[in-house]
Amino acid sequence: MEAILSKTAVRGRFGISAKTSFFSGVIVFFILVIASLILLRFQSGMMNRIIDGNIRGMEKTLQAHGERQHTQGRKAIEANAEMLSKIAATALYNFDRVGLEWIMTSYIKMDEIQAVQVLDHKGVPFFAIWKLPDIRTGPTLPEALTSDNPKKFVFDSHYEKQFMGKLTVYYNNTGIDAQVAKSRQEALTAIAAFREIIDSQMNQAVGRQFVGIFCVVAILVLAVVICLRIFAIRPIERIIRGVNEEVSQFNSVSRQISSASTELAGGVDRQAVSLSDVMTLLEDMVRRAQASITCSEQLNRMGEEAGQVVSQVNSAWAALARFMEDIEEAGQHTSEIIERIESIAFQTRLLSLNAAVEATRAQKAGAGFAVVADEVRRFSERSAEAARMTKQRVDETRRVVQTGKDLMEKHNTAFGQVAENFASMKKLVADITLANRTQGNSIERINRAVLEADTVTHQNSDNARISASTSVQINGQARQLELFINDLSALVGNGVKNSVSEN
């Protein structure tokens, strides 16, 4: 097995630089070829654009030259037509149609001249000559010739300032157009020859460039092989050894992290269960605190209502006490009145006794008066008895009123203590309500804190599971990295083989 690994390492040591150089050379070759083709295409396109620009410039020059020739030819025809108008005036004056025909025959042989029409001063046709294509003469021109050729010059013919008629010359630019076309064809022929020369030189340049590219690639491949052998393989071997050691340590650390993450996940789960129980207890405490707050508020309202009732009872007892005092005071006044009645009854009885004594003394004359005195005595006795009984009743009433007054004072004192106790109880109930609310708020804050802690605990649990899973993945990646390092070691010819962990 070691011999096979050694042979593989030797093949890798001597093969990686050659393979890398070969593929790098092929890539560089194709890149240079593509770049050369692009450059040649760019140069060819540039040359074509230059040639096309020259062609367009030549065409513009030929067009301008043709326009100048057209202008010059038109001016020459116009000058000749003006001269012919003078000759025609002489012929019209002399009525020399033969001489005019001889002169016009020489003139119409010009390429640009198509026809000439001469009219006398009355507008009657005098002479006409045209080419169709041979030269013909007659009094008038064919109608088709005049309608198809709009280019013409019309001049008045004067002989010694006398109007003799009109001369009309019809012309075209056939000759000038032929010269311009000939010049353009010659220029295009020269440009085509120049293009063939350029294409031949470009093909030769392409061949030389491909030969140069091949030489450059060969030199580059050789240089890459040497540089890789000197500057790459040995440093890569050192790096592989260092990375191998680091991967071993990393693998050990990843296993430790995985174990710690698993334990952390278990602890976080147990903490989550404990927090769930605490949350249940806190929710029960919150419900009990809310019930206590509700009872305290109801007790506070009942205390307020009882305080109001006690206050009303105190007011009623105070009114009753004032009423009893009024009764006692009325009893005193009644006793005084009864005493006065008793005094009056006593005095009346004394008067009746005196009257009876006086009636006895008077004997018969005072018999009627004695009867009256006796009735007055009996009335005074009944009045005294009634006053005595009334006084007894009033005294009993006063005693009862005094007893009621004493009882009322005791009740007032007791109700005052009850009112004070109710006030104290009300303050105590308010304090209990405030304490219950404060306790409820504190429990709610504790509940929220526990909820947040529970959320954080679940997040920590999830993070711990993720960390454990990540640690497992890292461990697997570390083992995979060890395999890659072994492959790289074999590729660069490193004899040290890393042992892959089985954990």
Tab-separated table of C-alpha atoms in Angstrom, residues 164-482:
chain	number	residue	atom	x	y	z
A	164	MET	CA	-35.919	88.764	-85.444
A	165	GLY	CA	-37.176	85.738	-83.501
A	166	LYS	CA	-36.274	83.202	-80.800
A	167	LEU	CA	-33.708	80.410	-80.478
A	168	THR	CA	-34.368	77.394	-78.199
A	169	VAL	CA	-31.527	74.934	-77.443
A	170	TYR	CA	-32.398	71.551	-75.817
A	171	TYR	CA	-29.507	69.774	-74.065
A	172	ASN	CA	-28.663	66.981	-71.557
A	173	ASN	CA	-25.701	65.870	-69.339
A	174	THR	CA	-25.020	62.519	-70.954
A	175	GLY	CA	-21.394	63.228	-71.779
A	176	ILE	CA	-20.559	64.671	-68.397
A	177	ASP	CA	-22.287	61.772	-66.625
A	178	ALA	CA	-20.313	59.314	-68.713
A	179	GLN	CA	-17.035	61.022	-67.775
A	180	VAL	CA	-17.971	61.043	-64.086
A	181	ALA	CA	-18.951	57.346	-64.206
A	182	LYS	CA	-15.681	56.506	-65.938
A	183	SER	CA	-13.673	58.384	-63.290
A	184	ARG	CA	-15.601	56.610	-60.490
A	185	GLN	CA	-15.026	53.191	-62.050
A	186	GLU	CA	-11.290	53.875	-62.350
A	187	ALA	CA	-11.148	54.949	-58.692
A	188	LEU	CA	-13.070	51.839	-57.551
A	189	THR	CA	-10.708	49.646	-59.546
A	190	ALA	CA	-7.729	51.252	-57.827
A	191	ILE	CA	-9.339	50.825	-54.391
A	192	ALA	CA	-10.122	47.149	-55.085
A	193	ALA	CA	-6.477	46.561	-56.014
A	194	PHE	CA	-5.413	48.347	-52.821
A	195	ARG	CA	-7.839	46.187	-50.802
A	196	GLU	CA	-6.357	43.000	-52.289
A	197	ILE	CA	-2.870	44.164	-51.343
A	198	ILE	CA	-4.028	44.922	-47.774
A	199	ASP	CA	-5.747	41.515	-47.452
A	200	SER	CA	-2.600	39.746	-48.643
A	201	GLN	CA	-0.459	41.631	-46.138
A	202	MET	CA	-2.984	40.912	-43.354
A	203	ASN	CA	-2.917	37.179	-44.133
A	204	GLN	CA	0.882	37.193	-43.998
A	205	ALA	CA	0.709	39.099	-40.675
A	206	VAL	CA	-1.758	36.520	-39.298
A	207	GLY	CA	0.609	33.675	-40.171
A	208	ARG	CA	3.571	35.420	-38.562
A	209	GLN	CA	1.451	36.264	-35.514
A	210	PHE	CA	0.337	32.640	-35.030
A	211	VAL	CA	3.959	31.499	-35.225
A	212	GLY	CA	4.901	34.132	-32.644
A	213	ILE	CA	2.003	33.092	-30.402
A	214	PHE	CA	3.071	29.443	-30.555
A	215	CYS	CA	6.647	30.375	-29.624
A	216	VAL	CA	5.443	32.591	-26.759
A	217	VAL	CA	3.152	29.833	-25.438
A	218	ALA	CA	5.954	27.258	-25.595
A	219	ILE	CA	8.304	29.564	-23.687
A	220	LEU	CA	5.508	30.352	-21.204
A	221	VAL	CA	4.759	26.654	-20.592
A	222	LEU	CA	8.429	25.950	-19.966
A	223	ALA	CA	8.664	28.924	-17.592
A	224	VAL	CA	5.508	27.847	-15.730
A	225	VAL	CA	6.855	24.317	-15.299
A	226	ILE	CA	10.103	25.612	-13.856
A	227	CYS	CA	8.391	28.196	-11.627
A	228	LEU	CA	5.854	25.684	-10.306
A	229	ARG	CA	8.607	23.233	-9.473
A	230	ILE	CA	10.614	25.905	-7.692
A	231	PHE	CA	8.048	28.244	-6.147
A	232	ALA	CA	4.785	26.261	-5.756
A	233	ILE	CA	5.202	22.603	-4.866
A	234	ARG	CA	7.560	23.019	-1.907
A	235	PRO	CA	5.537	25.844	-0.266
A	236	ILE	CA	2.348	23.830	-0.857
A	237	GLU	CA	3.921	20.857	0.952
A	238	ARG	CA	4.760	23.072	3.929
A	239	ILE	CA	1.240	24.513	3.869
A	240	ILE	CA	-0.267	21.017	3.736
A	241	ARG	CA	1.689	19.963	6.824
A	242	GLY	CA	0.573	23.083	8.708
A	243	VAL	CA	-3.030	22.742	7.581
A	244	ASN	CA	-2.969	19.048	8.498
A	245	GLU	CA	-1.992	19.894	12.066
A	246	GLU	CA	-4.567	22.685	12.272
A	247	VAL	CA	-7.299	20.406	10.920
A	248	SER	CA	-6.481	17.785	13.557
A	249	GLN	CA	-6.777	20.407	16.294
A	250	PHE	CA	-9.915	21.796	14.670
A	251	ASN	CA	-11.449	18.321	14.580
A	252	SER	CA	-10.739	17.834	18.290
A	253	VAL	CA	-12.160	21.256	19.152
A	254	SER	CA	-15.267	20.598	17.046
A	255	ARG	CA	-15.908	17.351	18.950
A	256	GLN	CA	-15.545	19.196	22.257
A	257	ILE	CA	-17.916	21.916	21.029
A	258	SER	CA	-20.416	19.277	19.914
A	259	SER	CA	-20.334	17.577	23.341
A	260	ALA	CA	-20.632	20.917	25.171
A	261	SER	CA	-23.484	21.991	22.894
A	262	THR	CA	-25.345	18.742	23.603
A	263	GLU	CA	-24.943	19.200	27.366
A	264	LEU	CA	-25.968	22.851	27.047
A	265	ALA	CA	-29.079	21.870	25.100
A	266	GLY	CA	-30.048	19.358	27.836
A	267	GLY	CA	-29.493	21.953	30.585
A	268	VAL	CA	-31.468	24.551	28.691
A	269	ASP	CA	-34.351	22.087	28.254
A	270	ARG	CA	-34.385	21.381	32.010
A	271	GLN	CA	-34.267	25.114	32.695
A	272	ALA	CA	-37.173	25.609	30.282
A	273	VAL	CA	-39.240	23.012	32.210
A	274	SER	CA	-38.421	24.761	35.518
A	275	LEU	CA	-39.347	28.131	34.056
A	276	SER	CA	-42.605	26.634	32.796
A	277	ASP	CA	-43.456	25.491	36.361
A	278	VAL	CA	-42.488	28.915	37.725
A	279	MET	CA	-44.685	30.561	35.105
A	280	THR	CA	-47.618	28.334	36.169
A	281	LEU	CA	-47.111	29.306	39.837
A	282	LEU	CA	-46.781	32.971	38.921
A	283	GLU	CA	-49.963	32.837	36.854
A	284	ASP	CA	-51.777	31.290	39.866
A	285	MET	CA	-50.315	34.028	42.110
A	286	VAL	CA	-51.456	36.660	39.624
A	287	ARG	CA	-54.980	35.222	39.650
A	288	ARG	CA	-54.999	35.103	43.483
A	289	ALA	CA	-53.622	38.652	43.667
A	290	GLN	CA	-56.311	39.824	41.261
A	291	ALA	CA	-58.976	38.078	43.399
A	292	SER	CA	-57.502	39.667	46.559
A	293	ILE	CA	-57.520	43.074	44.879
A	294	THR	CA	-61.151	42.538	43.874
A	295	CYS	CA	-62.120	41.508	47.444
A	296	SER	CA	-60.197	44.453	48.904
A	297	GLU	CA	-61.958	46.827	46.552
A	298	GLN	CA	-65.352	45.310	47.475
A	299	LEU	CA	-64.464	45.512	51.204
A	300	ASN	CA	-63.376	49.113	50.700
A	301	ARG	CA	-66.686	49.931	49.056
A	302	MET	CA	-68.590	48.124	51.858
A	303	GLY	CA	-66.535	50.033	54.467
A	304	GLU	CA	-67.378	53.295	52.743
A	305	GLU	CA	-71.073	52.333	52.714
A	306	ALA	CA	-70.916	51.255	56.408
A	307	GLY	CA	-69.155	54.509	57.258
A	308	GLN	CA	-71.930	56.399	55.552
A	309	VAL	CA	-74.520	54.358	57.549
A	310	VAL	CA	-72.648	54.992	60.827
A	311	SER	CA	-72.488	58.669	59.982
A	312	GLN	CA	-76.217	58.673	59.331
A	313	VAL	CA	-76.865	56.780	62.613
A	314	ASN	CA	-74.676	59.263	64.501
A	315	SER	CA	-76.649	62.086	62.978
A	316	ALA	CA	-79.921	60.355	63.955
A	317	TRP	CA	-78.671	59.707	67.491
A	318	ALA	CA	-77.567	63.315	67.798
A	319	ALA	CA	-81.005	64.460	66.657
A	320	LEU	CA	-82.625	62.025	69.118
A	321	ALA	CA	-80.380	63.319	71.903
A	322	ARG	CA	-81.405	66.854	71.113
A	323	PHE	CA	-85.059	65.671	71.089
A	324	MET	CA	-84.615	63.965	74.502
A	325	GLU	CA	-83.033	67.128	75.861
A	326	ASP	CA	-86.034	69.041	74.568
A	327	ILE	CA	-88.347	66.501	76.255
A	328	GLU	CA	-86.415	66.849	79.512
A	329	GLU	CA	-86.578	70.594	79.280
A	330	ALA	CA	-90.338	70.378	78.533
A	331	GLY	CA	-90.732	68.040	81.544
A	332	GLN	CA	-89.008	70.591	83.736
A	333	HIS	CA	-91.337	73.271	82.466
A	334	THR	CA	-94.303	70.932	83.027
A	335	SER	CA	-93.116	70.209	86.591
A	336	GLU	CA	-92.871	73.899	87.265
A	337	ILE	CA	-96.376	74.407	85.878
A	338	ILE	CA	-97.718	71.511	87.966
A	339	GLU	CA	-96.057	72.950	91.056
A	340	ARG	CA	-97.777	76.207	90.319
A	341	ILE	CA	-101.061	74.321	89.798
A	342	GLU	CA	-100.555	72.546	93.148
A	343	SER	CA	-99.823	75.873	94.770
A	344	ILE	CA	-102.947	77.341	93.224
A	345	ALA	CA	-104.988	74.265	94.277
A	346	PHE	CA	-103.630	74.539	97.789
A	347	GLN	CA	-104.457	78.204	97.974
A	348	THR	CA	-107.866	77.470	96.436
A	349	ARG	CA	-108.483	74.830	99.071
A	350	LEU	CA	-107.452	77.280	101.780
A	351	LEU	CA	-109.783	79.829	100.289
A	352	SER	CA	-112.563	77.233	100.171
A	353	LEU	CA	-111.926	76.384	103.802
A	354	ASN	CA	-111.970	80.057	104.698
A	355	ALA	CA	-115.140	80.430	102.677
A	356	ALA	CA	-116.712	77.464	104.493
A	357	VAL	CA	-115.729	78.965	107.825
A	358	GLU	CA	-117.186	82.257	106.801
A	359	ALA	CA	-120.323	80.525	105.508
A	360	THR	CA	-120.695	78.734	108.805
A	361	ARG	CA	-120.437	81.985	110.536
A	362	ALA	CA	-123.010	83.496	108.322
A	363	GLN	CA	-125.340	80.518	108.915
A	364	LYS	CA	-128.354	80.672	106.611
A	365	ALA	CA	-127.180	83.628	104.613
A	366	GLY	CA	-124.026	81.806	103.720
A	367	ALA	CA	-125.612	78.404	103.034
A	368	GLY	CA	-125.319	78.736	99.237
A	369	PHE	CA	-121.862	80.147	99.499
A	370	ALA	CA	-120.926	77.172	101.686
A	371	VAL	CA	-122.118	74.815	98.959
A	372	VAL	CA	-119.995	76.674	96.430
A	373	ALA	CA	-117.060	76.680	98.767
A	374	ASP	CA	-117.487	72.946	99.275
A	375	GLU	CA	-117.523	72.375	95.472
A	376	VAL	CA	-114.500	74.575	95.100
A	377	ARG	CA	-112.759	72.560	97.777
A	378	ARG	CA	-113.595	69.292	96.150
A	379	PHE	CA	-112.444	70.714	92.759
A	380	SER	CA	-109.215	71.926	94.285
A	381	GLU	CA	-108.690	68.519	95.868
A	382	ARG	CA	-109.242	66.791	92.513
A	383	SER	CA	-106.949	69.356	90.867
A	384	ALA	CA	-104.322	68.717	93.481
A	385	GLU	CA	-104.733	64.941	93.021
A	386	ALA	CA	-104.486	65.321	89.223
A	387	ALA	CA	-101.494	67.593	89.569
A	388	ARG	CA	-99.880	65.100	91.916
A	389	MET	CA	-100.493	62.244	89.511
A	390	THR	CA	-99.303	64.363	86.571
A	391	LYS	CA	-96.189	65.261	88.503
A	392	GLN	CA	-95.591	61.595	89.210
A	393	ARG	CA	-95.955	60.806	85.515
A	394	VAL	CA	-93.731	63.733	84.551
A	395	ASP	CA	-91.129	62.598	87.079
A	396	GLU	CA	-91.282	59.074	85.689
A	397	THR	CA	-90.993	60.514	82.173
A	398	ARG	CA	-88.010	62.595	83.240
A	399	ARG	CA	-86.401	59.529	84.778
A	400	VAL	CA	-87.057	57.555	81.588
A	401	VAL	CA	-85.763	60.441	79.465
A	402	GLN	CA	-82.677	60.703	81.658
A	403	THR	CA	-82.146	56.968	81.329
A	404	GLY	CA	-82.581	57.265	77.541
A	405	LYS	CA	-80.214	60.215	77.518
A	406	ASP	CA	-77.630	58.215	79.425
A	407	LEU	CA	-78.124	55.290	77.047
A	408	MET	CA	-77.872	57.665	74.073
A	409	GLU	CA	-74.639	59.099	75.420
A	410	LYS	CA	-73.289	55.554	75.785
A	411	HIS	CA	-74.520	54.708	72.286
A	412	ASN	CA	-72.976	57.938	70.911
A	413	THR	CA	-69.686	57.029	72.516
A	414	ALA	CA	-69.930	53.478	71.146
A	415	PHE	CA	-70.934	54.690	67.671
A	416	GLY	CA	-68.071	57.196	67.758
A	417	GLN	CA	-65.690	54.347	68.454
A	418	VAL	CA	-67.401	52.354	65.686
A	419	ALA	CA	-66.925	55.309	63.312
A	420	GLU	CA	-63.283	55.598	64.323
A	421	ASN	CA	-62.884	51.844	63.873
A	422	PHE	CA	-64.579	52.080	60.457
A	423	ALA	CA	-62.228	54.924	59.486
A	424	SER	CA	-59.234	52.877	60.642
A	425	MET	CA	-60.624	49.815	58.878
A	426	LYS	CA	-61.192	51.895	55.718
A	427	LYS	CA	-57.594	53.145	55.803
A	428	LEU	CA	-56.393	49.613	56.487
A	429	VAL	CA	-58.489	48.256	53.589
A	430	ALA	CA	-57.105	51.017	51.312
A	431	ASP	CA	-53.579	50.095	52.407
A	432	ILE	CA	-54.348	46.416	51.781
A	433	THR	CA	-55.780	47.272	48.328
A	434	LEU	CA	-52.709	49.369	47.482
A	435	ALA	CA	-50.435	46.603	48.741
A	436	ASN	CA	-52.366	44.027	46.689
A	437	ARG	CA	-52.114	46.207	43.585
A	438	THR	CA	-48.409	46.771	44.173
A	439	GLN	CA	-47.976	43.052	44.739
A	440	GLY	CA	-50.007	42.325	41.579
A	441	ASN	CA	-47.869	44.746	39.547
A	442	SER	CA	-44.719	43.198	40.969
A	443	ILE	CA	-46.000	39.719	40.159
A	444	GLU	CA	-46.890	40.855	36.634
A	445	ARG	CA	-43.403	42.305	36.185
A	446	ILE	CA	-41.938	39.080	37.538
A	447	ASN	CA	-44.212	37.168	35.166
A	448	ARG	CA	-43.051	39.258	32.212
A	449	ALA	CA	-39.440	38.785	33.276
A	450	VAL	CA	-40.014	35.043	33.556
A	451	LEU	CA	-41.707	35.071	30.120
A	452	GLU	CA	-38.700	36.889	28.676
A	453	ALA	CA	-36.406	34.450	30.450
A	454	ASP	CA	-38.484	31.586	29.049
A	455	THR	CA	-38.222	33.086	25.558
A	456	VAL	CA	-34.480	33.536	25.973
A	457	THR	CA	-34.252	29.991	27.333
A	458	HIS	CA	-36.091	28.584	24.304
A	459	GLN	CA	-33.868	30.674	22.039
A	460	ASN	CA	-30.815	29.389	23.888
A	461	SER	CA	-32.186	25.866	23.542
A	462	ASP	CA	-32.664	26.348	19.812
A	463	ASN	CA	-29.232	27.959	19.539
A	464	ALA	CA	-27.725	25.091	21.511
A	465	ARG	CA	-29.349	22.544	19.199
A	466	ILE	CA	-28.226	24.553	16.175
A	467	SER	CA	-24.740	24.793	17.686
A	468	ALA	CA	-24.709	21.042	18.282
A	469	SER	CA	-25.890	20.407	14.716
A	470	THR	CA	-23.336	22.914	13.421
A	471	SER	CA	-20.621	21.206	15.446
A	472	VAL	CA	-21.585	17.889	13.885
A	473	GLN	CA	-21.477	19.485	10.439
A	474	ILE	CA	-18.135	21.125	11.243
A	475	ASN	CA	-16.820	17.757	12.394
A	476	GLY	CA	-17.955	16.195	9.127
A	477	GLN	CA	-16.454	19.072	7.157
A	478	ALA	CA	-13.211	18.645	9.097
A	479	ARG	CA	-13.104	14.959	8.114
A	480	GLN	CA	-13.890	15.937	4.518
A	481	LEU	CA	-11.119	18.561	4.688
A	482	GLU	CA	-8.727	15.869	5.880
